[in-house]
Amino acid sequence: MSIDSLKGLFLDRQDILDIEPGEPNFDRELALQFSPRNRGSVRLSLGLFYTREEWQQRRKELMEKPLP
Amino acid sequence: MAGEAAFAEEDVPSLKRIADYYEVTKELILFAEQVDPLNKTLPQPINELRNCLDHLMRVVSSRLGGRKAQHGGDYAKTNMDKAYGHVYRAAYDTLDWVSLTLKGRIIDELEPFSVDTIQAALPEYYSRIRPRLETILIEDVAQLRMDKDVGLPGEENLVRYGEVAAELKKLFFEVVNAKSALIEHHLRLRSSARRGVLRDIAVGTAGGVAVLAITLAITLLVSSC
């Protein structure tokens, strides 16, 4: 028995490797909802991250802000 | 067949390059998370790394006899190039995050202080540090971003961006190391300003009392005559 025996058990597709992962679509609320199951980043579990829109906004502000 | 399943010789430099970019990106992500004022992370570069892994697995599968083994050499090469493109974007986006965050931190550190205090506590700020920051942020980084936007994802461009970000980090720590001197000077100025106000009040009060006394004396003198 090998890991190969699990291939194709869940999706009837032969091209799994060629499927593009696509853009992640999640916000803070969704991240917090799944945080009890998350064994990965503590920051993501705590909602400590920038969403794409938040980072674009912050990036713009920082670029425009003059130095003292 | 185990004997036929192997990476091609041409894969080795590409894999090494991807591994090197990954290592640099990981270091940059860890640093950026530490220096971010809100301790936040940025999922976008992590997503680029996921995409890199996805393409890398297609290469591995193709080379080592997995489902993709029937595809020709172009399949592996195309995916190797795509994996590189993703790890490059991960590194680039993280450098963007690092450089802008460092700029924000420098502003946050200095903003509460007056020009006089900054000049007194960090004498090289206006003569050396700020002009260099302006050059880095307005000329260097802007040029590097423009080069990237026109689609020249060369290693030279990225290395230059890395060097610029490292210089920003050095300047940021120069500012951070001057923090105690900045606070000390700020407090000294504030307490001397407070003393000045108290002195003005005392002088004003004494003057008022004197004028009142003189007026009273003159009034008494006039009325007694």
mmCIF file of C-alpha atoms in Angstrom:
data_model
loop_
_atom_site.group_PDB
_atom_site.id
_atom_site.type_symbol
_atom_site.label_atom_id
_atom_site.label_comp_id
_atom_site.label_asym_id
_atom_site.label_seq_id
_atom_site.Cartn_x
_atom_site.Cartn_y
_atom_site.Cartn_z
ATOM 1 C CA MET A 1 0.000 0.000 0.000
ATOM 2 C CA SER A 2 1.311 3.451 -0.863
ATOM 3 C CA ILE A 3 0.153 7.032 -0.896
ATOM 4 C CA ASP A 4 -0.699 6.517 -4.573
ATOM 5 C CA SER A 5 -3.731 4.505 -3.513
ATOM 6 C CA LEU A 6 -5.320 7.701 -2.163
ATOM 7 C CA LYS A 7 -5.037 9.582 -5.442
ATOM 8 C CA GLY A 8 -8.369 10.111 -7.144
ATOM 9 C CA LEU A 9 -10.441 9.001 -4.173
ATOM 10 C CA PHE A 10 -11.906 12.427 -3.525
ATOM 11 C CA LEU A 11 -12.072 14.116 -6.904
ATOM 12 C CA ASP A 12 -12.552 12.302 -10.137
ATOM 13 C CA ARG A 13 -9.894 14.237 -11.970
ATOM 14 C CA GLN A 14 -6.583 13.212 -13.396
ATOM 15 C CA ASP A 15 -5.220 16.743 -13.695
ATOM 16 C CA ILE A 16 -5.099 17.705 -10.025
ATOM 17 C CA LEU A 17 -1.505 18.895 -10.322
ATOM 18 C CA ASP A 18 -2.394 21.226 -13.172
ATOM 19 C CA ILE A 19 -5.262 22.974 -11.405
ATOM 20 C CA GLU A 20 -4.205 26.522 -10.558
ATOM 21 C CA PRO A 21 -4.625 27.214 -6.833
ATOM 22 C CA GLY A 22 -6.032 30.664 -7.602
ATOM 23 C CA GLU A 23 -6.167 33.686 -5.361
ATOM 24 C CA PRO A 24 -6.994 33.109 -1.698
ATOM 25 C CA ASN A 25 -10.327 34.612 -0.868
ATOM 26 C CA PHE A 26 -10.632 35.157 2.846
ATOM 27 C CA ASP A 27 -11.020 37.997 5.263
ATOM 28 C CA ARG A 28 -10.379 38.384 8.976
ATOM 29 C CA GLU A 29 -13.787 37.050 9.957
ATOM 30 C CA LEU A 30 -13.326 33.834 7.997
ATOM 31 C CA ALA A 31 -9.777 33.377 9.329
ATOM 32 C CA LEU A 32 -11.020 33.706 12.906
ATOM 33 C CA GLN A 33 -13.862 31.300 12.205
ATOM 34 C CA PHE A 34 -11.377 28.606 11.187
ATOM 35 C CA SER A 35 -8.689 29.528 13.723
ATOM 36 C CA PRO A 36 -9.467 26.658 16.180
ATOM 37 C CA ARG A 37 -8.511 24.210 13.409
ATOM 38 C CA ASN A 38 -5.449 26.139 12.274
ATOM 39 C CA ARG A 39 -2.149 24.534 13.314
ATOM 40 C CA GLY A 40 -0.141 26.962 11.261
ATOM 41 C CA SER A 41 0.495 30.655 11.695
ATOM 42 C CA VAL A 42 -0.516 32.157 15.044
ATOM 43 C CA ARG A 43 -0.794 35.536 13.353
ATOM 44 C CA LEU A 44 -3.365 34.254 10.883
ATOM 45 C CA SER A 45 -5.296 32.567 13.706
ATOM 46 C CA LEU A 46 -5.423 35.818 15.620
ATOM 47 C CA GLY A 47 -6.482 37.804 12.592
ATOM 48 C CA LEU A 48 -3.135 39.610 12.588
ATOM 49 C CA PHE A 49 -2.701 40.015 8.854
ATOM 50 C CA TYR A 50 -3.357 42.495 6.092
ATOM 51 C CA THR A 51 -6.024 41.588 3.588
ATOM 52 C CA ARG A 52 -5.160 42.522 0.025
ATOM 53 C CA GLU A 53 -7.289 45.689 0.244
ATOM 54 C CA GLU A 54 -5.897 46.672 3.651
ATOM 55 C CA TRP A 55 -2.330 46.314 2.436
ATOM 56 C CA GLN A 56 -3.039 48.326 -0.739
ATOM 57 C CA GLN A 57 -4.518 51.082 1.411
ATOM 58 C CA ARG A 58 -1.662 51.037 3.923
ATOM 59 C CA ARG A 59 0.918 50.853 1.120
ATOM 60 C CA LYS A 60 -0.597 53.938 -0.512
ATOM 61 C CA GLU A 61 -0.620 55.855 2.787
ATOM 62 C CA LEU A 62 2.988 54.943 3.539
ATOM 63 C CA MET A 63 4.148 55.917 0.068
ATOM 64 C CA GLU A 64 2.489 59.313 0.345
ATOM 65 C CA LYS A 65 3.508 60.076 3.935
ATOM 66 C CA PRO A 66 6.393 62.580 4.112
ATOM 67 C CA LEU A 67 9.427 62.015 6.310
ATOM 68 C CA PRO A 68 9.777 64.260 9.367
ATOM 69 C CA MET B 1 11.250 2.774 -14.028
ATOM 70 C CA ALA B 2 13.430 3.944 -11.190
ATOM 71 C CA GLY B 3 16.505 4.087 -13.405
ATOM 72 C CA GLU B 4 14.877 6.524 -15.856
ATOM 73 C CA ALA B 5 13.238 8.755 -13.270
ATOM 74 C CA ALA B 6 15.638 11.523 -12.472
ATOM 75 C CA PHE B 7 16.080 15.249 -12.618
ATOM 76 C CA ALA B 8 17.769 16.549 -15.717
ATOM 77 C CA GLU B 9 21.116 18.207 -15.376
ATOM 78 C CA GLU B 10 19.582 21.522 -16.438
ATOM 79 C CA ASP B 11 17.189 21.315 -13.461
ATOM 80 C CA VAL B 12 19.930 21.663 -10.877
ATOM 81 C CA PRO B 13 20.779 25.390 -11.285
ATOM 82 C CA SER B 14 17.066 26.241 -11.518
ATOM 83 C CA LEU B 15 16.254 24.296 -8.349
ATOM 84 C CA LYS B 16 19.174 25.877 -6.536
ATOM 85 C CA ARG B 17 18.032 29.348 -7.622
ATOM 86 C CA ILE B 18 14.482 28.676 -6.419
ATOM 87 C CA ALA B 19 15.818 27.355 -3.085
ATOM 88 C CA ASP B 20 18.003 30.456 -2.666
ATOM 89 C CA TYR B 21 15.088 32.793 -3.403
ATOM 90 C CA TYR B 22 12.906 30.838 -1.000
ATOM 91 C CA GLU B 23 15.483 31.157 1.774
ATOM 92 C CA VAL B 24 15.825 34.911 1.264
ATOM 93 C CA THR B 25 12.041 35.350 1.101
ATOM 94 C CA LYS B 26 11.522 33.369 4.294
ATOM 95 C CA GLU B 27 14.092 35.526 6.097
ATOM 96 C CA LEU B 28 12.417 38.685 4.788
ATOM 97 C CA ILE B 29 8.933 37.517 5.840
ATOM 98 C CA LEU B 30 10.155 36.729 9.367
ATOM 99 C CA PHE B 31 11.890 40.111 9.594
ATOM 100 C CA ALA B 32 8.875 41.986 8.214
ATOM 101 C CA GLU B 33 6.559 40.330 10.731
ATOM 102 C CA GLN B 34 8.892 41.409 13.538
ATOM 103 C CA VAL B 35 9.236 44.989 12.365
ATOM 104 C CA ASP B 36 5.576 45.509 11.433
ATOM 105 C CA PRO B 37 4.130 47.976 13.976
ATOM 106 C CA LEU B 38 1.025 45.844 14.481
ATOM 107 C CA ASN B 39 2.881 42.503 14.322
ATOM 108 C CA LYS B 40 0.812 41.624 11.293
ATOM 109 C CA THR B 41 1.738 39.294 8.496
ATOM 110 C CA LEU B 42 1.103 39.622 4.768
ATOM 111 C CA PRO B 43 -0.500 36.534 3.197
ATOM 112 C CA GLN B 44 0.192 37.574 -0.420
ATOM 113 C CA PRO B 45 3.867 36.484 -0.511
ATOM 114 C CA ILE B 46 2.892 33.284 1.290
ATOM 115 C CA ASN B 47 0.369 32.686 -1.474
ATOM 116 C CA GLU B 48 3.112 33.210 -4.056
ATOM 117 C CA LEU B 49 5.179 30.574 -2.244
ATOM 118 C CA ARG B 50 2.230 28.199 -2.362
ATOM 119 C CA ASN B 51 1.965 28.736 -6.117
ATOM 120 C CA CYS B 52 5.708 28.166 -6.397
ATOM 121 C CA LEU B 53 5.349 24.850 -4.577
ATOM 122 C CA ASP B 54 2.463 23.884 -6.853
ATOM 123 C CA HIS B 55 4.576 24.341 -9.989
ATOM 124 C CA LEU B 56 7.572 22.718 -8.356
ATOM 125 C CA MET B 57 5.505 19.610 -7.609
ATOM 126 C CA ARG B 58 4.555 19.420 -11.282
ATOM 127 C CA VAL B 59 8.259 19.430 -12.108
ATOM 128 C CA VAL B 60 8.992 16.751 -9.519
ATOM 129 C CA SER B 61 6.088 14.604 -10.681
ATOM 130 C CA SER B 62 7.149 14.969 -14.285
ATOM 131 C CA ARG B 63 10.783 14.143 -13.597
ATOM 132 C CA LEU B 64 10.352 11.382 -11.048
ATOM 133 C CA GLY B 65 7.739 9.235 -12.715
ATOM 134 C CA GLY B 66 4.495 10.571 -11.295
ATOM 135 C CA ARG B 67 1.366 11.185 -13.312
ATOM 136 C CA LYS B 68 3.071 13.946 -15.232
ATOM 137 C CA ALA B 69 5.954 11.757 -16.330
ATOM 138 C CA GLN B 70 4.451 11.234 -19.778
ATOM 139 C CA HIS B 71 4.805 14.932 -20.586
ATOM 140 C CA GLY B 72 7.902 15.971 -22.391
ATOM 141 C CA GLY B 73 10.794 18.080 -21.117
ATOM 142 C CA ASP B 74 9.028 21.339 -21.959
ATOM 143 C CA TYR B 75 6.390 20.644 -19.351
ATOM 144 C CA ALA B 76 9.003 20.438 -16.604
ATOM 145 C CA LYS B 77 10.910 23.428 -17.885
ATOM 146 C CA THR B 78 7.768 25.585 -18.239
ATOM 147 C CA ASN B 79 6.736 24.756 -14.697
ATOM 148 C CA MET B 80 10.223 25.313 -13.351
ATOM 149 C CA ASP B 81 10.140 28.806 -14.903
ATOM 150 C CA LYS B 82 6.710 29.453 -13.412
ATOM 151 C CA ALA B 83 7.908 28.287 -9.994
ATOM 152 C CA TYR B 84 10.780 30.764 -10.292
ATOM 153 C CA GLY B 85 8.355 33.535 -11.316
ATOM 154 C CA HIS B 86 6.282 32.943 -8.186
ATOM 155 C CA VAL B 87 9.203 32.795 -5.756
ATOM 156 C CA TYR B 88 10.577 35.955 -7.411
ATOM 157 C CA ARG B 89 7.251 37.757 -6.843
ATOM 158 C CA ALA B 90 7.184 36.484 -3.262
ATOM 159 C CA ALA B 91 10.633 37.974 -2.651
ATOM 160 C CA TYR B 92 9.732 41.192 -4.433
ATOM 161 C CA ASP B 93 6.406 41.693 -2.614
ATOM 162 C CA THR B 94 8.110 41.012 0.714
ATOM 163 C CA LEU B 95 10.839 43.560 -0.051
ATOM 164 C CA ASP B 96 8.089 46.055 -0.854
ATOM 165 C CA TRP B 97 6.446 45.282 2.489
ATOM 166 C CA VAL B 98 9.769 45.531 4.364
ATOM 167 C CA SER B 99 10.851 48.828 2.800
ATOM 168 C CA LEU B 100 7.516 50.579 3.274
ATOM 169 C CA THR B 101 7.153 49.249 6.816
ATOM 170 C CA LEU B 102 10.630 50.526 7.694
ATOM 171 C CA LYS B 103 9.720 53.930 6.273
ATOM 172 C CA GLY B 104 6.560 53.930 8.409
ATOM 173 C CA ARG B 105 8.524 52.932 11.508
ATOM 174 C CA ILE B 106 11.074 55.726 10.974
ATOM 175 C CA ILE B 107 8.216 58.236 10.681
ATOM 176 C CA ASP B 108 6.528 56.798 13.801
ATOM 177 C CA GLU B 109 9.770 57.063 15.786
ATOM 178 C CA LEU B 110 10.469 60.691 14.827
ATOM 179 C CA GLU B 111 7.031 62.225 14.369
ATOM 180 C CA PRO B 112 6.422 63.064 18.067
ATOM 181 C CA PHE B 113 9.572 65.221 18.211
ATOM 182 C CA SER B 114 10.231 68.766 17.067
ATOM 183 C CA VAL B 115 12.787 69.699 14.435
ATOM 184 C CA ASP B 116 14.981 71.209 17.197
ATOM 185 C CA THR B 117 14.908 68.014 19.219
ATOM 186 C CA ILE B 118 15.711 65.820 16.224
ATOM 187 C CA GLN B 119 18.546 68.157 15.264
ATOM 188 C CA ALA B 120 19.968 68.156 18.800
ATOM 189 C CA ALA B 121 19.592 64.451 19.583
ATOM 190 C CA LEU B 122 20.305 63.016 16.146
ATOM 191 C CA PRO B 123 22.584 65.642 14.567
ATOM 192 C CA GLU B 124 23.104 63.671 11.354
ATOM 193 C CA TYR B 125 19.403 63.218 10.634
ATOM 194 C CA TYR B 126 18.906 66.291 8.450
ATOM 195 C CA SER B 127 22.426 66.333 7.017
ATOM 196 C CA ARG B 128 22.883 62.657 6.160
ATOM 197 C CA ILE B 129 20.049 60.287 7.157
ATOM 198 C CA ARG B 130 17.071 62.108 5.696
ATOM 199 C CA PRO B 131 18.701 62.959 2.344
ATOM 200 C CA ARG B 132 19.712 59.312 2.025
ATOM 201 C CA LEU B 133 16.184 58.166 2.931
ATOM 202 C CA GLU B 134 14.735 60.497 0.318
ATOM 203 C CA THR B 135 17.135 59.158 -2.304
ATOM 204 C CA ILE B 136 16.354 55.562 -1.397
ATOM 205 C CA LEU B 137 12.597 55.991 -1.256
ATOM 206 C CA ILE B 138 12.026 58.454 -4.058
ATOM 207 C CA GLU B 139 14.682 57.458 -6.562
ATOM 208 C CA ASP B 140 15.978 53.946 -5.875
ATOM 209 C CA VAL B 141 12.804 52.181 -4.791
ATOM 210 C CA ALA B 142 10.636 54.012 -7.317
ATOM 211 C CA GLN B 143 13.023 53.040 -10.124
ATOM 212 C CA LEU B 144 13.137 49.423 -8.958
ATOM 213 C CA ARG B 145 9.340 49.275 -8.860
ATOM 214 C CA MET B 146 9.136 50.780 -12.327
ATOM 215 C CA ASP B 147 11.616 48.212 -13.682
ATOM 216 C CA LYS B 148 9.495 45.453 -12.207
ATOM 217 C CA ASP B 149 6.293 46.876 -13.653
ATOM 218 C CA VAL B 150 7.699 46.845 -17.170
ATOM 219 C CA GLY B 151 8.401 43.160 -16.728
ATOM 220 C CA LEU B 152 12.117 42.742 -16.161
ATOM 221 C CA PRO B 153 12.199 40.260 -13.300
ATOM 222 C CA GLY B 154 15.967 39.997 -13.254
ATOM 223 C CA GLU B 155 18.036 38.856 -10.337
ATOM 224 C CA GLU B 156 20.080 42.047 -10.474
ATOM 225 C CA ASN B 157 16.980 44.165 -9.865
ATOM 226 C CA LEU B 158 15.946 42.066 -6.886
ATOM 227 C CA VAL B 159 19.421 42.031 -5.353
ATOM 228 C CA ARG B 160 19.555 45.828 -5.678
ATOM 229 C CA TYR B 161 16.166 46.088 -3.962
ATOM 230 C CA GLY B 162 17.467 43.809 -1.192
ATOM 231 C CA GLU B 163 20.530 46.015 -0.694
ATOM 232 C CA VAL B 164 18.372 49.133 -0.568
ATOM 233 C CA ALA B 165 16.057 47.512 2.016
ATOM 234 C CA ALA B 166 19.087 46.478 4.083
ATOM 235 C CA GLU B 167 20.299 50.091 4.060
ATOM 236 C CA LEU B 168 16.845 51.246 5.172
ATOM 237 C CA LYS B 169 17.046 48.764 8.037
ATOM 238 C CA LYS B 170 20.434 50.205 9.066
ATOM 239 C CA LEU B 171 19.054 53.773 9.002
ATOM 240 C CA PHE B 172 15.975 52.675 10.954
ATOM 241 C CA PHE B 173 18.167 51.256 13.733
ATOM 242 C CA GLU B 174 20.207 54.471 13.810
ATOM 243 C CA VAL B 175 16.952 56.316 14.512
ATOM 244 C CA VAL B 176 15.823 53.729 17.080
ATOM 245 C CA ASN B 177 19.176 53.926 18.870
ATOM 246 C CA ALA B 178 18.763 57.703 19.223
ATOM 247 C CA LYS B 179 15.353 57.331 20.867
ATOM 248 C CA SER B 180 16.547 57.819 24.459
ATOM 249 C CA ALA B 181 18.476 60.971 23.459
ATOM 250 C CA LEU B 182 15.382 62.263 21.638
ATOM 251 C CA ILE B 183 13.160 61.692 24.677
ATOM 252 C CA GLU B 184 15.736 63.243 27.014
ATOM 253 C CA HIS B 185 16.054 66.371 24.878
ATOM 254 C CA HIS B 186 12.290 66.616 24.469
ATOM 255 C CA LEU B 187 11.754 66.444 28.249
ATOM 256 C CA ARG B 188 14.515 68.982 28.877
ATOM 257 C CA LEU B 189 12.938 71.398 26.417
ATOM 258 C CA ARG B 190 9.516 70.871 27.953
ATOM 259 C CA SER B 191 10.694 71.449 31.504
ATOM 260 C CA SER B 192 12.654 74.551 30.501
ATOM 261 C CA ALA B 193 9.574 75.835 28.674
ATOM 262 C CA ARG B 194 7.522 75.180 31.818
ATOM 263 C CA ARG B 195 10.085 77.045 33.927
ATOM 264 C CA GLY B 196 9.875 79.917 31.435
ATOM 265 C CA VAL B 197 6.105 80.078 31.783
ATOM 266 C CA LEU B 198 6.315 80.065 35.596
ATOM 267 C CA ARG B 199 8.937 82.829 35.457
ATOM 268 C CA ASP B 200 6.723 84.882 33.145
ATOM 269 C CA ILE B 201 3.777 84.421 35.521
ATOM 270 C CA ALA B 202 5.926 85.441 38.515
ATOM 271 C CA VAL B 203 7.309 88.505 36.720
ATOM 272 C CA GLY B 204 3.831 89.473 35.505
ATOM 273 C CA THR B 205 2.328 89.092 38.977
ATOM 274 C CA ALA B 206 5.124 91.092 40.625
ATOM 275 C CA GLY B 207 4.754 93.838 38.012
ATOM 276 C CA GLY B 208 1.006 93.957 38.548
ATOM 277 C CA VAL B 209 1.392 94.204 42.311
ATOM 278 C CA ALA B 210 3.969 96.994 41.919
ATOM 279 C CA VAL B 211 1.727 98.982 39.545
ATOM 280 C CA LEU B 212 -1.192 98.505 41.931
ATOM 281 C CA ALA B 213 0.883 99.678 44.901
ATOM 282 C CA ILE B 214 2.129 102.747 43.046
ATOM 283 C CA THR B 215 -1.386 103.588 41.857
ATOM 284 C CA LEU B 216 -2.683 103.186 45.404
ATOM 285 C CA ALA B 217 0.098 105.360 46.815
ATOM 286 C CA ILE B 218 -0.528 108.088 44.240
ATOM 287 C CA THR B 219 -4.266 107.935 44.911
ATOM 288 C CA LEU B 220 -3.698 108.271 48.676
ATOM 289 C CA LEU B 221 -1.244 111.125 48.132
ATOM 290 C CA VAL B 222 -3.619 113.006 45.862
ATOM 291 C CA SER B 223 -6.596 112.518 48.175
ATOM 292 C CA SER B 224 -4.614 113.688 51.243
ATOM 293 C CA CYS B 225 -3.600 116.920 49.506
#
